[in-house]
PDB file of C-alpha atoms in Angstrom:
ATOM      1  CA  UNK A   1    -138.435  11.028 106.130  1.00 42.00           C
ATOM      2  CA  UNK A   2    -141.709  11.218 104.424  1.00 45.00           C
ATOM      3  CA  UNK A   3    -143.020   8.549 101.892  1.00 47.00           C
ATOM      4  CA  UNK A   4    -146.813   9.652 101.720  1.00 50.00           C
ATOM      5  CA  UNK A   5    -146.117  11.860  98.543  1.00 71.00           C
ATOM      6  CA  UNK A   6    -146.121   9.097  96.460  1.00 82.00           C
ATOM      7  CA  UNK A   7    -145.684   5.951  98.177  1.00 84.00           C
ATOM      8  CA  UNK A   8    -147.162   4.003  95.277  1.00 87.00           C
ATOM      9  CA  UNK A   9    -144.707   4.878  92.912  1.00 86.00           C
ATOM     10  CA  UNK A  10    -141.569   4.558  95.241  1.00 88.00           C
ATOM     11  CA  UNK A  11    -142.247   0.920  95.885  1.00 89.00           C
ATOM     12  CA  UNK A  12    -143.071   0.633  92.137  1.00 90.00           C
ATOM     13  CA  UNK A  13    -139.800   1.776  91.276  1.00 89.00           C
ATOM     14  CA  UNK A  14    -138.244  -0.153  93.991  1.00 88.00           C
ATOM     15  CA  UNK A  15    -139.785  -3.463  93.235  1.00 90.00           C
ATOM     16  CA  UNK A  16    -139.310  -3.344  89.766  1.00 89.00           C
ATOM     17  CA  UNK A  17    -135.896  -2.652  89.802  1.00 88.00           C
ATOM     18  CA  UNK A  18    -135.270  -5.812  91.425  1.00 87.00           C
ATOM     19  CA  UNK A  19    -136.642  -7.817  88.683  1.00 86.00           C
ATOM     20  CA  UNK A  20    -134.252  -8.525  86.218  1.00 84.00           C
ATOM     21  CA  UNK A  21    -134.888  -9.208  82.168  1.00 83.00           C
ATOM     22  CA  UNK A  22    -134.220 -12.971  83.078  1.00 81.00           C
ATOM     23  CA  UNK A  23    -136.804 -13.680  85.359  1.00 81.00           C
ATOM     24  CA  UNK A  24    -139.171 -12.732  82.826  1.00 80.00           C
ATOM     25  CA  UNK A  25    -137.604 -13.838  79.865  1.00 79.00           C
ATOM     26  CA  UNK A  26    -136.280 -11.174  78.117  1.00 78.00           C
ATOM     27  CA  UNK A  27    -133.490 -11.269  76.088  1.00 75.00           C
ATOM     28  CA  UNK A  28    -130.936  -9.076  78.208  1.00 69.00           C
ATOM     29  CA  UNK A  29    -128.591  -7.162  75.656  1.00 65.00           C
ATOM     30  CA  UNK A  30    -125.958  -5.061  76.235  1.00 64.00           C
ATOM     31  CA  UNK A  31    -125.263  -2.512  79.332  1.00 70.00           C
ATOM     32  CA  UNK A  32    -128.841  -1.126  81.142  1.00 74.00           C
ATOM     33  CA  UNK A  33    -128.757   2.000  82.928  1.00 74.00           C
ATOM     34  CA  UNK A  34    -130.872   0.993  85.772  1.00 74.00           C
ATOM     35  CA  UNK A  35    -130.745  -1.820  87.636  1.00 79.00           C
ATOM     36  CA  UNK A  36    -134.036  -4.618  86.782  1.00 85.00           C
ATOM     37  CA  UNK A  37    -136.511  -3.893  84.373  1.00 87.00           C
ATOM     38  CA  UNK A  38    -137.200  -0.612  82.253  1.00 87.00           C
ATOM     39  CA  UNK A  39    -140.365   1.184  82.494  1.00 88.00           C
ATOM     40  CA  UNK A  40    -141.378   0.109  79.273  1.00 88.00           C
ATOM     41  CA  UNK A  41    -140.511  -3.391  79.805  1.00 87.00           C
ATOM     42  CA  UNK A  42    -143.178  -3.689  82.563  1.00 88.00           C
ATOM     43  CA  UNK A  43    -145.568  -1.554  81.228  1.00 87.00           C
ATOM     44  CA  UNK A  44    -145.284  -3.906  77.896  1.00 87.00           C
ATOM     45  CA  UNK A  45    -145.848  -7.082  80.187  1.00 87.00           C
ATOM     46  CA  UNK A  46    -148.758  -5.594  82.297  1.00 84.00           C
ATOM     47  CA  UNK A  47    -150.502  -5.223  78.835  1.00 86.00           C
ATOM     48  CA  UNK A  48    -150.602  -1.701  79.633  1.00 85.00           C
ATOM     49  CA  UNK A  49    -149.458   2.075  78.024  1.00 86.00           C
ATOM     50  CA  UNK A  50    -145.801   2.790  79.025  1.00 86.00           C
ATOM     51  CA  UNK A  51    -147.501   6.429  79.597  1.00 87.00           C
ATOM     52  CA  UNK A  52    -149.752   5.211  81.744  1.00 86.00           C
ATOM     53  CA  UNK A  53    -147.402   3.517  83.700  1.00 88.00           C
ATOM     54  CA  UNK A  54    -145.163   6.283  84.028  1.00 88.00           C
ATOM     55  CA  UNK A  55    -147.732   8.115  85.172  1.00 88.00           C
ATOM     56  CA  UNK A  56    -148.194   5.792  88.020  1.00 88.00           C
ATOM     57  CA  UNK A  57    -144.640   5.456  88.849  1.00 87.00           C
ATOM     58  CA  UNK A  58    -144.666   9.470  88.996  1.00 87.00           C
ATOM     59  CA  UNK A  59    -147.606   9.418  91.718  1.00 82.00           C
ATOM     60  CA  UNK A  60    -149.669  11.215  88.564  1.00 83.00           C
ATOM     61  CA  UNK A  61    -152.466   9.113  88.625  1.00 80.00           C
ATOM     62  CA  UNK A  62    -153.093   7.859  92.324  1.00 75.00           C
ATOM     63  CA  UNK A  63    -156.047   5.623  91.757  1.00 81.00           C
ATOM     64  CA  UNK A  64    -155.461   2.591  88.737  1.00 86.00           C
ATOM     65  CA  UNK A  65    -157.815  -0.181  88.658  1.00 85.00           C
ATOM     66  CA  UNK A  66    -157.801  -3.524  90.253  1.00 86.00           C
ATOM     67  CA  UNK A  67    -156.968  -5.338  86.770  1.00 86.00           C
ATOM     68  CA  UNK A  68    -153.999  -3.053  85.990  1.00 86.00           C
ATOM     69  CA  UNK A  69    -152.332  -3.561  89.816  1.00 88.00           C
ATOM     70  CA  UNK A  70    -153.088  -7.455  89.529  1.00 88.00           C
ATOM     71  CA  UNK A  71    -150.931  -7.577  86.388  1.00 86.00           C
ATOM     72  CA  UNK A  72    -148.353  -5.222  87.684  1.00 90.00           C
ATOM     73  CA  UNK A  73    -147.864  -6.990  90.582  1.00 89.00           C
ATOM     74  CA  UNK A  74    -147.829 -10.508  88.357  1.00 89.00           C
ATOM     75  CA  UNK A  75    -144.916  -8.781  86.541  1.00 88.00           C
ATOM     76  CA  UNK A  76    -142.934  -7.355  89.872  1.00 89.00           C
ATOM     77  CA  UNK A  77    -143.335 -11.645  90.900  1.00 90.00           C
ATOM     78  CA  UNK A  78    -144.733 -10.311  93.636  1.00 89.00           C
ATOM     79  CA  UNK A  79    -145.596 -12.538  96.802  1.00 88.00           C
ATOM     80  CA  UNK A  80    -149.221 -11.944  98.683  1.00 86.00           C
ATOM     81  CA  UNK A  81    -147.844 -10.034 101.668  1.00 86.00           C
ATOM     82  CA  UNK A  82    -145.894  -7.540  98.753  1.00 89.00           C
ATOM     83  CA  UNK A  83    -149.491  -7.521  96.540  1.00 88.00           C
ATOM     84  CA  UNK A  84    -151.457  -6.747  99.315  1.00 87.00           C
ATOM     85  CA  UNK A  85    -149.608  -3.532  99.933  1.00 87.00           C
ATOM     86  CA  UNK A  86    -149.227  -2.410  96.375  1.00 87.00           C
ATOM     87  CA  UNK A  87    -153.133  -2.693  96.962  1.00 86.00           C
ATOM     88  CA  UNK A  88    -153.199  -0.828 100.434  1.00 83.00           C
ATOM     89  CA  UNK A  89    -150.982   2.001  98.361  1.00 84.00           C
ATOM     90  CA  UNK A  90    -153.857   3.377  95.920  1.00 82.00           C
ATOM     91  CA  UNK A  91    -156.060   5.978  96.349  1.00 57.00           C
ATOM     92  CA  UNK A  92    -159.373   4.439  97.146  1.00 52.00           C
ATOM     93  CA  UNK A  93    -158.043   2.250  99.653  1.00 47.00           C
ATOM     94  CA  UNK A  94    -159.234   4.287 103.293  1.00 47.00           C
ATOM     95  CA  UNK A  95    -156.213   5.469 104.791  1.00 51.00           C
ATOM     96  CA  UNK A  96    -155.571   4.836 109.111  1.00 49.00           C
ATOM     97  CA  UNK A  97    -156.186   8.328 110.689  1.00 47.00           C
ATOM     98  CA  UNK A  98    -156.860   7.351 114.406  1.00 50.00           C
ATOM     99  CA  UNK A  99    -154.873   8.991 116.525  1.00 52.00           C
ATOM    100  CA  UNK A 100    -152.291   6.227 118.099  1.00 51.00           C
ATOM    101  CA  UNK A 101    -150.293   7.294 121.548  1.00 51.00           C
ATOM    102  CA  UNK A 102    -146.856   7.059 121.680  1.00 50.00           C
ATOM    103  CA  UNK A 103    -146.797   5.234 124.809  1.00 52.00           C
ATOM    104  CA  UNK A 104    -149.529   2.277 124.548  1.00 69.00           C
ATOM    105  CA  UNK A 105    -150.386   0.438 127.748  1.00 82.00           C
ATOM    106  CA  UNK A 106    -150.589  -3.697 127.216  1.00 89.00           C
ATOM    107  CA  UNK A 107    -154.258  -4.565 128.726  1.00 89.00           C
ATOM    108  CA  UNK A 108    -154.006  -5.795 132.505  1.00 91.00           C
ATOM    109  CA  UNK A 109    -154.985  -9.072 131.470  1.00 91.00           C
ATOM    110  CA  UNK A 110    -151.833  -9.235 129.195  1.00 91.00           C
ATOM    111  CA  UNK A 111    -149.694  -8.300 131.937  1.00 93.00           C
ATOM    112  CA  UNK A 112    -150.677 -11.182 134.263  1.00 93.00           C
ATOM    113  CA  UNK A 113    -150.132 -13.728 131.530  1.00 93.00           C
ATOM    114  CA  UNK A 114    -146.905 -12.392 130.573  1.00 94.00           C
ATOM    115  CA  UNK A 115    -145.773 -12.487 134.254  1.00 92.00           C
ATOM    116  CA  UNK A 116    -147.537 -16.299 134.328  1.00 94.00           C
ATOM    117  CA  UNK A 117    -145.216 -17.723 131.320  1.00 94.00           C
ATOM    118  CA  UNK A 118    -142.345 -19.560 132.690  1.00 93.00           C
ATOM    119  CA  UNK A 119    -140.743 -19.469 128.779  1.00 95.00           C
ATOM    120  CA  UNK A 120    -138.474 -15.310 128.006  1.00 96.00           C
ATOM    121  CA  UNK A 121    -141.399 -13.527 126.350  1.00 96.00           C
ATOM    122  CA  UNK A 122    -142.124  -9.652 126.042  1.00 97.00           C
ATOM    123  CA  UNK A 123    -144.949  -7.468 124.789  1.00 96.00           C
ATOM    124  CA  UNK A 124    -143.976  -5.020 121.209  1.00 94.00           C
ATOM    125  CA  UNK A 125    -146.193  -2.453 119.497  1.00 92.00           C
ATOM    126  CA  UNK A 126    -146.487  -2.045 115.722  1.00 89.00           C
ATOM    127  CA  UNK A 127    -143.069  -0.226 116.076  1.00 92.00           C
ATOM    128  CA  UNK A 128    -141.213  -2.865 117.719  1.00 93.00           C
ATOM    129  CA  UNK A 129    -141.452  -0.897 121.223  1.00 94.00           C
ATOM    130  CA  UNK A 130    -140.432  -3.250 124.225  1.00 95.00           C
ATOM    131  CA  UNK A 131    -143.401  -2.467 125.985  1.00 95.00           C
ATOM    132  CA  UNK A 132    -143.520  -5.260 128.926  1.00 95.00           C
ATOM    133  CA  UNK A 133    -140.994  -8.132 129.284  1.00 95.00           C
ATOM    134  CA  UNK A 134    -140.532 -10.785 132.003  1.00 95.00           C
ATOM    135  CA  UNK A 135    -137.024 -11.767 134.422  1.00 94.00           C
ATOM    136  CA  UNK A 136    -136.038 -14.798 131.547  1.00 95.00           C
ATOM    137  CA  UNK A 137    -136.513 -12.643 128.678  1.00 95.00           C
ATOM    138  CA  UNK A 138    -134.172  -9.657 130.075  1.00 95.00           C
ATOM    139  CA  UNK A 139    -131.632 -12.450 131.374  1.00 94.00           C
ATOM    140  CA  UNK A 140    -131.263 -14.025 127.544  1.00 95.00           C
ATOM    141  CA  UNK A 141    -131.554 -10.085 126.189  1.00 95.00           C
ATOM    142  CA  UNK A 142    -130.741  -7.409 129.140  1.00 93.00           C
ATOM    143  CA  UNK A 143    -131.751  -4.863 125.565  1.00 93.00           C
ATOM    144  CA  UNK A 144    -135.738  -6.074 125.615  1.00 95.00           C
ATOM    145  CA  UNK A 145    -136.648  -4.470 128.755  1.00 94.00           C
ATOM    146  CA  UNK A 146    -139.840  -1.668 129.037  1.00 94.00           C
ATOM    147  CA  UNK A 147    -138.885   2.054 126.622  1.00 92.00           C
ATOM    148  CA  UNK A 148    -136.290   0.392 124.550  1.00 94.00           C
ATOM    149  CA  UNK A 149    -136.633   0.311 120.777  1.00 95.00           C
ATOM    150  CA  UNK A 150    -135.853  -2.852 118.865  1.00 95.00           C
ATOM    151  CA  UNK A 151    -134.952  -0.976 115.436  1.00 94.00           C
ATOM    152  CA  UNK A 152    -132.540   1.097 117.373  1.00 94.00           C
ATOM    153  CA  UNK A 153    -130.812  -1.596 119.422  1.00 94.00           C
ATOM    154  CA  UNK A 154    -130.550  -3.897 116.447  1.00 93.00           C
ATOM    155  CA  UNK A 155    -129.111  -1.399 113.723  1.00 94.00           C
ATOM    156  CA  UNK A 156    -127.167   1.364 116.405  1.00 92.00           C
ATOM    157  CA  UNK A 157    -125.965  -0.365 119.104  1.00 88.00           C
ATOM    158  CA  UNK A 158    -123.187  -2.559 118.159  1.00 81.00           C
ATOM    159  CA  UNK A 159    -123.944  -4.108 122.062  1.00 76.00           C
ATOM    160  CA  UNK A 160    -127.239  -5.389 120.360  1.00 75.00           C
ATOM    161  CA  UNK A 161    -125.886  -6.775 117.374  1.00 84.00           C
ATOM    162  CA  UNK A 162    -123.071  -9.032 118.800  1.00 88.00           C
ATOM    163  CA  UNK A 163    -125.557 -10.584 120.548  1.00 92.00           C
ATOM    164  CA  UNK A 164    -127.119 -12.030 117.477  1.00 93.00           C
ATOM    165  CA  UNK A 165    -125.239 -13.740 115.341  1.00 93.00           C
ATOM    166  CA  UNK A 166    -127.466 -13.992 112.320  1.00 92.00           C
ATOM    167  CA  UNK A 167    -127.870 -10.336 112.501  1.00 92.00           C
ATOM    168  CA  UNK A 168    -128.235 -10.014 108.769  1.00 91.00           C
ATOM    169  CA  UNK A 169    -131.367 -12.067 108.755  1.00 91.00           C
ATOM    170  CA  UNK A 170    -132.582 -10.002 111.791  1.00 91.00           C
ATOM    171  CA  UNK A 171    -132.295  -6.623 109.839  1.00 93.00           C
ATOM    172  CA  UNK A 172    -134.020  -7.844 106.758  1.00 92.00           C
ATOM    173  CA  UNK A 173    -136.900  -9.420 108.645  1.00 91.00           C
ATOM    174  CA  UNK A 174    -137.352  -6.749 111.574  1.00 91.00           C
ATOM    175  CA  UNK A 175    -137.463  -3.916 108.439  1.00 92.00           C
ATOM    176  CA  UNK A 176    -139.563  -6.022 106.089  1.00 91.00           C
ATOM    177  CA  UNK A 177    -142.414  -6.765 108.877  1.00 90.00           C
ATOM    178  CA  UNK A 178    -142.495  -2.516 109.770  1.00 90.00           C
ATOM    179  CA  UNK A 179    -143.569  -2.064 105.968  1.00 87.00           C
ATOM    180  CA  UNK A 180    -146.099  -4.828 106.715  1.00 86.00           C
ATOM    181  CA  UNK A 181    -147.260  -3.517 109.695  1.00 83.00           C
ATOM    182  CA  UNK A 182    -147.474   0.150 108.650  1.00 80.00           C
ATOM    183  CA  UNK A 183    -149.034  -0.332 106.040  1.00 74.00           C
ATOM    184  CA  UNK A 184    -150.525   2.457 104.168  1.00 71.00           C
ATOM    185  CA  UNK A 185    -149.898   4.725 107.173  1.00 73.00           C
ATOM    186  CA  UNK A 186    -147.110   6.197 106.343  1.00 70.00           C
ATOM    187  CA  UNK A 187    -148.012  10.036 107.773  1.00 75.00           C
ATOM    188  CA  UNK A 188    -147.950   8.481 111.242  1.00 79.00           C
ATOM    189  CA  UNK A 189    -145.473  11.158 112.830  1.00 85.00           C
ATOM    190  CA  UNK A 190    -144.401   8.243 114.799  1.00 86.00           C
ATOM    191  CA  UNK A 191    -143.384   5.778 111.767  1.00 86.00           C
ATOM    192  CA  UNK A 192    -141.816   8.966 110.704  1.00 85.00           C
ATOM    193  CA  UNK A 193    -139.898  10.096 113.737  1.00 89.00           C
ATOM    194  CA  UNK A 194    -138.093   6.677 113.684  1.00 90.00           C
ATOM    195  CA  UNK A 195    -137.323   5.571 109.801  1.00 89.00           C
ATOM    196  CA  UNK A 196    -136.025   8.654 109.426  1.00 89.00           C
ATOM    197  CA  UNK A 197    -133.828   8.725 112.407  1.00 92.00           C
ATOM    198  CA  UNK A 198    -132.985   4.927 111.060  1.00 92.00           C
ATOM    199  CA  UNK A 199    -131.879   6.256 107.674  1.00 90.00           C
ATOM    200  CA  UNK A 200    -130.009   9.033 107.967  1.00 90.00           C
ATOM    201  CA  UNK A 201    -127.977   6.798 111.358  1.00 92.00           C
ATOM    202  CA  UNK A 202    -127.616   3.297 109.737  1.00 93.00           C
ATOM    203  CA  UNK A 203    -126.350   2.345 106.353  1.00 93.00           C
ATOM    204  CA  UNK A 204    -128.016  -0.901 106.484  1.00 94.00           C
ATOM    205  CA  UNK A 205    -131.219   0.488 107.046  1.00 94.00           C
ATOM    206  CA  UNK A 206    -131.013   2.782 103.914  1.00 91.00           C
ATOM    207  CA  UNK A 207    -129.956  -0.109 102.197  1.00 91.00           C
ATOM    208  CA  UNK A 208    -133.323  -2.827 103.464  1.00 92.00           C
ATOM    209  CA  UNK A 209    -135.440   0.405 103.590  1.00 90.00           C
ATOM    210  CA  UNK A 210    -135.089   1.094  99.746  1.00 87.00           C
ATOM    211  CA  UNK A 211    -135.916  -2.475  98.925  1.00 87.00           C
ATOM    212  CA  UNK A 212    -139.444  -2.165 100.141  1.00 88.00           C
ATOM    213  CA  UNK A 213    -140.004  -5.557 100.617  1.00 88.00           C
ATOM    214  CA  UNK A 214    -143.177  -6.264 103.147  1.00 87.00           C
ATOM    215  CA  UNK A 215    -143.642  -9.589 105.017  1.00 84.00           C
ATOM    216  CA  UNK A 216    -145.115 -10.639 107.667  1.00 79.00           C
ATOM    217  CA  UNK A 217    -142.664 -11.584 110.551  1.00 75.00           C
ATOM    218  CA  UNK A 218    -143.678 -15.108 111.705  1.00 73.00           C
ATOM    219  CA  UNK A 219    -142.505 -18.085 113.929  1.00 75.00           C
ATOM    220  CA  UNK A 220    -138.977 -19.201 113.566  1.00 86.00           C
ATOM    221  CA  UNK A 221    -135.560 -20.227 115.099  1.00 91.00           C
ATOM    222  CA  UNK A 222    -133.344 -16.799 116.153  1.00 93.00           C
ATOM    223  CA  UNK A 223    -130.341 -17.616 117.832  1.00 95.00           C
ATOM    224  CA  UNK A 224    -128.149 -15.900 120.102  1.00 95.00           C
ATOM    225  CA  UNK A 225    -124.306 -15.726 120.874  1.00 95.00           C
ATOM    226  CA  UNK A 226    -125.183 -15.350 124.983  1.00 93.00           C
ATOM    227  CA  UNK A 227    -121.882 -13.853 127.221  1.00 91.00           C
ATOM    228  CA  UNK A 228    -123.156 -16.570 129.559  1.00 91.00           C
ATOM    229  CA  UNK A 229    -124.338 -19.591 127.864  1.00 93.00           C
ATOM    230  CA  UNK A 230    -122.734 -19.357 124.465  1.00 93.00           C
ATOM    231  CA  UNK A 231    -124.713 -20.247 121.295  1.00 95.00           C
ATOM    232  CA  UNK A 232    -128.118 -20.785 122.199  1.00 96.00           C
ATOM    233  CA  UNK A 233    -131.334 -21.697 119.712  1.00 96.00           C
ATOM    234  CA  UNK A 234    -134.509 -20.876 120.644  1.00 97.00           C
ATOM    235  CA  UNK A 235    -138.045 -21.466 119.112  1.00 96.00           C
ATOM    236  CA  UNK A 236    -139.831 -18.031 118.729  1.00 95.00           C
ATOM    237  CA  UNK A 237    -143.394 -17.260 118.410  1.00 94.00           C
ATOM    238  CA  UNK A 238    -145.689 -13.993 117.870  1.00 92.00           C
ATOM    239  CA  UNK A 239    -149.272 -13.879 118.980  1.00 91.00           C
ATOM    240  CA  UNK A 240    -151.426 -10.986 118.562  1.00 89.00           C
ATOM    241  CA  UNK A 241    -152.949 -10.060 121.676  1.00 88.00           C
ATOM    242  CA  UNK A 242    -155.671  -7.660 122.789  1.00 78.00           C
ATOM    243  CA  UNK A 243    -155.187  -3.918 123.416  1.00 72.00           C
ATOM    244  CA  UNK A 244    -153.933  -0.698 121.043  1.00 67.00           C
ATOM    245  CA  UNK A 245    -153.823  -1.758 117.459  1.00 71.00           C
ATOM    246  CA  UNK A 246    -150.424  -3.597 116.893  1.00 76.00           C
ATOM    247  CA  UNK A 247    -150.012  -4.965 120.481  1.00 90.00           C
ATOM    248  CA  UNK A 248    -147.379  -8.626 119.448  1.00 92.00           C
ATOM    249  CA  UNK A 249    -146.978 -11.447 122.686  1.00 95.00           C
ATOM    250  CA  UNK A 250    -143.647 -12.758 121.785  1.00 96.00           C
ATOM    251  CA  UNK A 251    -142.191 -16.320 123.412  1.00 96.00           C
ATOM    252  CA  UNK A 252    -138.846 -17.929 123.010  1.00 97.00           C
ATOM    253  CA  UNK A 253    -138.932 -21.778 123.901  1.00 96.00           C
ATOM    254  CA  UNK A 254    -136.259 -24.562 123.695  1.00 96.00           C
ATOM    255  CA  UNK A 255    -136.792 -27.882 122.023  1.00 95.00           C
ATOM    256  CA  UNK A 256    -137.737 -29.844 124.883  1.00 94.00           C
ATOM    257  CA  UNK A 257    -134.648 -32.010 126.016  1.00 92.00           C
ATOM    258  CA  UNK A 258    -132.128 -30.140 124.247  1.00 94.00           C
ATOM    259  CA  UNK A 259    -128.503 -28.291 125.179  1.00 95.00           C
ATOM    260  CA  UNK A 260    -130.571 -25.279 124.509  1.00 96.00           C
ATOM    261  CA  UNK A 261    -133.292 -25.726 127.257  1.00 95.00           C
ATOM    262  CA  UNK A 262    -130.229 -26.795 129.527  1.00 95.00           C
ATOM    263  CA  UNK A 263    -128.679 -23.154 129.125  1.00 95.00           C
ATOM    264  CA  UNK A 264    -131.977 -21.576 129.121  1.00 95.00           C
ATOM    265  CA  UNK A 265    -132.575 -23.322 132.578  1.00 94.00           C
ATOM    266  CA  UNK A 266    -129.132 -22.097 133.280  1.00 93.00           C
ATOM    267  CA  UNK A 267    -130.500 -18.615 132.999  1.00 93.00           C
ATOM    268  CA  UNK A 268    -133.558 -18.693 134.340  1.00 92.00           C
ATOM    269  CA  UNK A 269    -132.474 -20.195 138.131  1.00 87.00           C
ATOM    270  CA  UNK A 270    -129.467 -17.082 138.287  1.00 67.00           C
ATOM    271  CA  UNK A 271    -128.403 -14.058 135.585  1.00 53.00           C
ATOM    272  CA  UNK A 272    -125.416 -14.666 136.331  1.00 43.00           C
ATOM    273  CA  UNK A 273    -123.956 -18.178 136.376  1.00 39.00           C
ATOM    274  CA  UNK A 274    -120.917 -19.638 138.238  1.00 45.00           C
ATOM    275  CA  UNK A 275    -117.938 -19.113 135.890  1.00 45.00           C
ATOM    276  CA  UNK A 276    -116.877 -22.708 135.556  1.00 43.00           C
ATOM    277  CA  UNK A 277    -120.463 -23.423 134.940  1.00 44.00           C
ATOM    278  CA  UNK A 278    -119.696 -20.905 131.748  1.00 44.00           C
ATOM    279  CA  UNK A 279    -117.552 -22.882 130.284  1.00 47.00           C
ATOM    280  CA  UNK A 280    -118.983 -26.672 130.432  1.00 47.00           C
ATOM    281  CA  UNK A 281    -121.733 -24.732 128.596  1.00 47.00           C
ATOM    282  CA  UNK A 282    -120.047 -23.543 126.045  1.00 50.00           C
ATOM    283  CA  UNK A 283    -118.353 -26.530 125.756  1.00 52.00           C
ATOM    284  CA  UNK A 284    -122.147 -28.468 125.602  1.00 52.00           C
TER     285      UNK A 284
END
């Protein structure tokens, strides 16, 4: 899979296709052809030629100004995270070239905090590589341990999925945050190596791939259907840390005093709880 050809026009094309005539206010009559908005349609909006937008959406002129992308993306309704890619997508904007490893090390100073938090937390790389996890975070997900893939576990391994019972969410966030991260650096042969192994293995990643939606993947709730504890909620946060470009610190915590830190505490004094301790906690 290779997007660099014209990556500007693919998430032109993507974006605008899922605005429809309503959510700009145009009259929607009769059967369309393709799904959102017509070339024209935006082109007319933007205040711009519909050749000249064509052109753009063919990858025939790589390098539009500032003023025509602002009202492009004011037509797509799109958010900052989705602007500032269309931005990162032209011609003038200086591409990554630095030559990343495929194996990155997390800084020795990462290391000892990771093994210091008493909270399941693990180290990723732009690519969602596990690249360091502690005992707690392997005991609540045996999957996040050191050479395992996130994007593979979560949209190949049916193992990984039942785990997570909001696995929809997961797909659409996990996907959304690799545009973000990527960026504009879309000849990276390891980027490459992996969407394309993604696409052509998973349905559902064809499907949230083609959307090109880009977000930032922040703080939240993820919950998990444990074979241990049953459902259990827990509090995640992502803090960039020091090292190879990319390099996430991510930490699960309970709200204090809950059923959840109960079965986390469960987990974290033995993997493997007594089995009528099992079932008072699923009964919690």
């Amino acid at each position: 899979m290779h997007e660099s050809t014209n990556a500007l026009g693919e998430f032109l094309r993507a974006r605008r296709e899922l605005v429809t005539p309503g959510h700009v206010g145009i009259p929607d009559g009769g059967v369309r052809r393709v799904p959102g908005l017509r070339r024209e349609e935006v082109a007319m909006l933007a205040g711009i030629s519909a050749d000249y937008y064509l052109r753009l959406e063919r990858g025939r002129d790589r390098n539009p100004s500032r003023q025509v992308l602002d009202s492009i993306a004011r037509v797509l309704q799109l958010d900052d995270d989705h602007r500032a890619h269309l931005l990162s997508l032209v011609a003038e904007t200086p591409r990554q070239r630095r030559p990343l490893p495929r194996t990155q090390a997390p800084p020795t100073g990462a290391l000892k905090l990771l093994d210091s938090i008493v909270q399941p937390a693990f180290i990723e790389n732009r690519y969602f590589d596990v690249l360091a996890s502690n005992p707690l975070m392997r005991a609540v997900d045996p999957q996040l341990t050191v050479g395992r893939n996130q994007l593979r576990d979560l949209f190949l391994d049916s193992g990984g999925q039942s785990l997570y019972p909001e696995w929809q969410n997961a797909t659409e966030c996990l996907v959304a945050n690799l545009r973000h991260t990527v960026g504009n650096d879309v000849d990276d042969p390891r980027f490459i190596e992996l969407t394309g192994e993604l696409t052509l293995a998973s349905p559902r990643f064809r499907e949230l791939w083609a959307r090109h939606e880009v977000r930032r993947q922040s703080g939240g709730e993820m919950r998990f259907d444990h074979p241990e504890v049953g459902d259990l909620t827990l509090n995640r946060e992502r803090m960039s840390i020091d090292g190879p470009d990319g390099l996430m610190l991510v930490v699960f915590h309970p709200d204090a005093g809950s059923h959840d830190a109960e079965k986390l505490a469960l987990l974290a004094s033995s993997s493997t709880p007594p089995s009528h301790l099992r079932g008072a906690l699923r009964r919690a």
